Amino acid sequence: MDEPQSQAASTGRPDHVVPPPLLSKDEERVLDLYDELRDLEVKVALMRAQQNYTQDSSTSNTEESVRQAQEDASRARAAWLLRSDIADSIMTANPILKAVHGSTQSTPIESDLLPHIQARDATSITISKTASEIRKTVDSLTEVEAESLRVGRRNVELTAEILQLAEEAEKRKAGETDDPAVQMETARLRGGLKASRQRWKVMKGTASAVVAGSGVDWARDESLRDIVLDPEED
């Protein structure tokens, strides 16, 4: 009963890890030749492109011509990848169907494909879920950034309003206004206030001199002391 556990422990491989398929030497050779064929196809395509390329002497290597060449290369690469994917799908469709449906005519290597197909499907589902979560996160981040921009713009508007209100408050405090009539009235009132203060200073100075020179003990009388010692207000 403990033999399977001891075998799993001896291999040092978790149970959920799918072991690599057992390939014969001929099968490995076929796969290597297929990879070499793909590599040769790319090299042949590059050589043909170099041979067919003829530079027009009237056309210089401008940015437009370079961009056009890059677009042509991208289209050629996309067409080659599409053709290769179609060929791979055609060659792998039949073995995958035999492995999934348990065909009695499947070879041992085709039967061994089933756990790898299941692992591939599980990985595809995981990648799809991860991509969906990443997309949701990106969308949320975009919304947060947009809201941050809106809040920043609103803060700028509020700051401008606060500065304007502060400036108006300073003007009111200083008695400044843009109305000419109010400015004239303010100037008249300030002139009258200045004249009244000057008259008050003269009267207070005269009264202080009279009290101080009268010989009365003004220091003991609070009202007289205020007349003599009270400082003048500006």
CSV table of C-alpha atoms in Angstrom, one decimal:
chain,number,residue,atom,x,y,z
A,1,MET,CA,0.0,0.0,0.0
A,2,ASP,CA,2.9,2.4,0.7
A,3,GLU,CA,4.7,1.6,-2.6
A,4,PRO,CA,3.1,4.4,-4.7
A,5,GLN,CA,3.9,7.0,-2.0
A,6,SER,CA,7.5,5.8,-1.9
A,7,GLN,CA,7.8,6.0,-5.6
A,8,ALA,CA,6.4,9.6,-5.6
A,9,ALA,CA,8.8,10.5,-2.9
A,10,SER,CA,11.7,9.0,-4.7
A,11,THR,CA,11.1,10.9,-7.8
A,12,GLY,CA,10.9,14.2,-5.9
A,13,ARG,CA,8.0,15.4,-8.1
A,14,PRO,CA,4.7,16.7,-6.9
A,15,ASP,CA,1.6,14.7,-7.8
A,16,HIS,CA,0.0,17.6,-9.8
A,17,VAL,CA,3.1,18.0,-12.1
A,18,VAL,CA,2.5,16.2,-15.4
A,19,PRO,CA,5.6,14.1,-16.4
A,20,PRO,CA,7.0,14.7,-19.8
A,21,PRO,CA,5.8,12.3,-22.5
A,22,LEU,CA,8.0,9.4,-23.3
A,23,LEU,CA,9.2,9.7,-26.9
A,24,SER,CA,11.1,7.2,-28.9
A,25,LYS,CA,14.2,8.2,-30.7
A,26,ASP,CA,12.4,8.3,-34.0
A,27,GLU,CA,9.7,10.6,-32.6
A,28,GLU,CA,12.3,12.9,-31.1
A,29,ARG,CA,14.1,13.0,-34.4
A,30,VAL,CA,10.9,13.9,-36.2
A,31,LEU,CA,10.4,16.8,-33.8
A,32,ASP,CA,13.9,18.0,-34.2
A,33,LEU,CA,13.6,17.9,-38.0
A,34,TYR,CA,10.4,19.8,-37.8
A,35,ASP,CA,12.1,22.6,-35.8
A,36,GLU,CA,14.9,22.6,-38.3
A,37,LEU,CA,12.3,22.9,-41.1
A,38,ARG,CA,10.8,25.9,-39.5
A,39,ASP,CA,14.2,27.5,-39.1
A,40,LEU,CA,15.0,26.9,-42.7
A,41,GLU,CA,11.7,28.4,-43.8
A,42,VAL,CA,12.6,31.6,-42.0
A,43,LYS,CA,16.1,31.7,-43.5
A,44,VAL,CA,14.8,31.0,-47.0
A,45,ALA,CA,12.2,33.8,-46.7
A,46,LEU,CA,14.9,36.2,-45.6
A,47,MET,CA,17.2,35.3,-48.5
A,48,ARG,CA,14.3,35.7,-51.0
A,49,ALA,CA,13.5,39.1,-49.6
A,50,GLN,CA,17.1,40.2,-49.9
A,51,GLN,CA,17.3,38.9,-53.5
A,52,ASN,CA,14.0,40.6,-54.5
A,53,TYR,CA,14.9,43.9,-52.9
A,54,THR,CA,15.9,46.5,-55.4
A,55,GLN,CA,16.6,50.0,-54.0
A,56,ASP,CA,15.2,52.8,-56.1
A,57,SER,CA,18.0,55.3,-56.7
A,58,SER,CA,15.4,58.1,-56.9
A,59,THR,CA,14.1,57.3,-53.4
A,60,SER,CA,16.2,58.1,-50.4
A,61,ASN,CA,16.0,56.3,-47.0
A,62,THR,CA,13.5,58.7,-45.6
A,63,GLU,CA,11.5,58.1,-42.5
A,64,GLU,CA,8.5,57.3,-44.7
A,65,SER,CA,10.3,54.7,-46.7
A,66,VAL,CA,11.7,53.1,-43.5
A,67,ARG,CA,8.2,53.0,-41.9
A,68,GLN,CA,6.8,51.4,-45.1
A,69,ALA,CA,9.5,48.7,-45.0
A,70,GLN,CA,8.8,48.0,-41.4
A,71,GLU,CA,5.1,47.6,-42.1
A,72,ASP,CA,5.8,45.3,-45.0
A,73,ALA,CA,8.0,43.2,-42.8
A,74,SER,CA,5.3,43.1,-40.1
A,75,ARG,CA,2.7,41.9,-42.5
A,76,ALA,CA,5.0,39.2,-43.9
A,77,ARG,CA,5.8,38.0,-40.4
A,78,ALA,CA,2.1,37.9,-39.5
A,79,ALA,CA,1.3,35.9,-42.6
A,80,TRP,CA,4.0,33.4,-41.9
A,81,LEU,CA,2.9,33.0,-38.3
A,82,LEU,CA,-0.7,32.5,-39.3
A,83,ARG,CA,0.3,29.8,-41.9
A,84,SER,CA,2.5,28.1,-39.3
A,85,ASP,CA,-0.3,28.1,-36.7
A,86,ILE,CA,-2.7,26.6,-39.2
A,87,ALA,CA,-0.3,23.9,-40.1
A,88,ASP,CA,0.3,23.1,-36.4
A,89,SER,CA,-3.4,23.0,-35.7
A,90,ILE,CA,-4.0,20.6,-38.6
A,91,MET,CA,-1.2,18.2,-37.6
A,92,THR,CA,-2.2,18.2,-33.9
A,93,ALA,CA,-6.0,18.1,-34.2
A,94,ASN,CA,-6.2,14.3,-34.9
A,95,PRO,CA,-3.9,13.2,-32.1
A,96,ILE,CA,-5.6,15.5,-29.6
A,97,LEU,CA,-9.1,14.1,-30.6
A,98,LYS,CA,-7.9,10.5,-30.2
A,99,ALA,CA,-6.4,11.3,-26.8
A,100,VAL,CA,-9.4,13.1,-25.5
A,101,HIS,CA,-12.0,10.6,-26.7
A,102,GLY,CA,-9.9,7.5,-25.9
A,103,SER,CA,-9.9,6.1,-29.4
A,104,THR,CA,-9.0,2.5,-29.7
A,105,GLN,CA,-6.9,3.3,-32.7
A,106,SER,CA,-4.7,5.8,-30.9
A,107,THR,CA,-1.0,5.1,-30.5
A,108,PRO,CA,0.7,5.0,-27.0
A,109,ILE,CA,2.1,8.5,-27.5
A,110,GLU,CA,-1.3,9.8,-28.4
A,111,SER,CA,-2.8,8.2,-25.3
A,112,ASP,CA,-0.1,9.8,-23.2
A,113,LEU,CA,-1.2,13.3,-24.5
A,114,LEU,CA,-4.3,13.4,-22.4
A,115,PRO,CA,-2.8,14.6,-19.1
A,116,HIS,CA,-0.8,17.2,-21.0
A,117,ILE,CA,-3.9,18.4,-22.8
A,118,GLN,CA,-5.8,18.7,-19.5
A,119,ALA,CA,-2.8,20.6,-18.0
A,120,ARG,CA,-2.8,22.9,-21.0
A,121,ASP,CA,-6.5,23.6,-20.6
A,122,ALA,CA,-6.2,24.2,-16.9
A,123,THR,CA,-3.3,26.6,-17.6
A,124,SER,CA,-5.3,28.4,-20.3
A,125,ILE,CA,-8.2,28.9,-17.9
A,126,THR,CA,-5.9,30.2,-15.2
A,127,ILE,CA,-4.3,32.6,-17.7
A,128,SER,CA,-7.7,33.8,-18.8
A,129,LYS,CA,-8.8,34.5,-15.2
A,130,THR,CA,-5.6,36.3,-14.5
A,131,ALA,CA,-5.9,38.4,-17.6
A,132,SER,CA,-9.5,39.2,-16.6
A,133,GLU,CA,-8.4,40.3,-13.1
A,134,ILE,CA,-5.6,42.4,-14.6
A,135,ARG,CA,-8.1,44.1,-16.9
A,136,LYS,CA,-10.4,44.8,-14.0
A,137,THR,CA,-7.4,46.2,-12.0
A,138,VAL,CA,-6.4,48.4,-14.9
A,139,ASP,CA,-9.9,49.6,-15.3
A,140,SER,CA,-10.1,50.4,-11.6
A,141,LEU,CA,-6.8,52.2,-11.8
A,142,THR,CA,-8.0,54.2,-14.8
A,143,GLU,CA,-11.1,55.3,-12.9
A,144,VAL,CA,-9.1,56.3,-9.8
A,145,GLU,CA,-6.7,58.3,-12.0
A,146,ALA,CA,-9.6,60.0,-13.7
A,147,GLU,CA,-11.2,60.8,-10.3
A,148,SER,CA,-7.9,62.1,-9.1
A,149,LEU,CA,-7.7,64.4,-12.1
A,150,ARG,CA,-11.2,65.7,-11.5
A,151,VAL,CA,-10.5,66.2,-7.8
A,152,GLY,CA,-7.3,68.1,-8.6
A,153,ARG,CA,-9.1,70.3,-11.1
A,154,ARG,CA,-11.8,71.0,-8.5
A,155,ASN,CA,-9.1,71.8,-5.9
A,156,VAL,CA,-7.5,74.3,-8.3
A,157,GLU,CA,-10.9,76.0,-8.8
A,158,LEU,CA,-11.6,76.2,-5.1
A,159,THR,CA,-8.1,77.6,-4.5
A,160,ALA,CA,-8.7,80.3,-7.0
A,161,GLU,CA,-12.0,81.1,-5.3
A,162,ILE,CA,-10.4,81.3,-1.9
A,163,LEU,CA,-7.6,83.6,-3.2
A,164,GLN,CA,-10.2,85.9,-4.8
A,165,LEU,CA,-12.3,86.0,-1.6
A,166,ALA,CA,-9.2,86.7,0.5
A,167,GLU,CA,-8.2,89.5,-1.9
A,168,GLU,CA,-11.7,91.0,-1.6
A,169,ALA,CA,-11.6,90.7,2.2
A,170,GLU,CA,-8.3,92.5,2.3
A,171,LYS,CA,-9.8,95.3,0.1
A,172,ARG,CA,-12.8,95.6,2.4
A,173,LYS,CA,-10.5,95.6,5.5
A,174,ALA,CA,-8.4,98.4,3.9
A,175,GLY,CA,-11.4,100.3,2.7
A,176,GLU,CA,-10.6,99.8,-0.9
A,177,THR,CA,-13.2,99.4,-3.6
A,178,ASP,CA,-13.6,99.8,-7.3
A,179,ASP,CA,-16.5,102.1,-7.0
A,180,PRO,CA,-15.4,105.8,-7.6
A,181,ALA,CA,-18.2,107.2,-5.5
A,182,VAL,CA,-17.3,105.0,-2.6
A,183,GLN,CA,-13.6,105.9,-3.0
A,184,MET,CA,-14.5,109.6,-2.9
A,185,GLU,CA,-16.7,109.2,0.2
A,186,THR,CA,-14.0,107.2,1.9
A,187,ALA,CA,-11.4,109.8,1.2
A,188,ARG,CA,-13.7,112.6,2.5
A,189,LEU,CA,-14.3,110.6,5.8
A,190,ARG,CA,-10.6,110.0,6.2
A,191,GLY,CA,-10.0,113.7,5.8
A,192,GLY,CA,-12.6,114.6,8.4
A,193,LEU,CA,-11.3,112.0,10.8
A,194,LYS,CA,-7.8,113.4,10.4
A,195,ALA,CA,-9.0,117.0,11.1
A,196,SER,CA,-11.0,115.8,14.1
A,197,ARG,CA,-7.9,114.1,15.6
A,198,GLN,CA,-5.8,117.2,15.1
A,199,ARG,CA,-8.4,119.4,16.9
A,200,TRP,CA,-8.6,116.8,19.7
A,201,LYS,CA,-4.9,116.8,20.1
A,202,VAL,CA,-4.9,120.6,20.4
A,203,MET,CA,-7.7,120.7,22.9
A,204,LYS,CA,-6.2,117.8,25.0
A,205,GLY,CA,-2.8,119.5,25.1
A,206,THR,CA,-4.3,122.8,26.2
A,207,ALA,CA,-6.4,121.1,28.9
A,208,SER,CA,-3.4,119.1,30.1
A,209,ALA,CA,-1.3,122.3,30.3
A,210,VAL,CA,-4.0,124.1,32.3
A,211,VAL,CA,-4.4,121.3,34.8
A,212,ALA,CA,-0.7,120.9,35.3
A,213,GLY,CA,-0.1,124.6,35.7
A,214,SER,CA,-3.0,125.2,38.1
A,215,GLY,CA,-1.2,123.8,41.1
A,216,VAL,CA,-4.0,121.3,41.8
A,217,ASP,CA,-2.8,117.9,43.1
A,218,TRP,CA,-3.9,116.2,39.9
A,219,ALA,CA,-2.0,113.1,40.7
A,220,ARG,CA,-4.6,112.1,43.4
A,221,ASP,CA,-7.6,112.7,41.1
A,222,GLU,CA,-8.1,109.9,38.6
A,223,SER,CA,-9.9,112.0,36.0
A,224,LEU,CA,-7.3,114.8,36.2
A,225,ARG,CA,-4.5,112.3,36.0
A,226,ASP,CA,-6.0,110.8,32.9
A,227,ILE,CA,-6.2,114.3,31.3
A,228,VAL,CA,-2.5,114.9,32.0
A,229,LEU,CA,-1.0,111.5,31.5
A,230,ASP,CA,-3.4,109.7,29.1
A,231,PRO,CA,-1.3,109.0,25.9
A,232,GLU,CA,-2.6,110.3,22.6
A,233,GLU,CA,-4.1,107.7,20.3
A,234,ASP,CA,-3.1,107.8,16.6
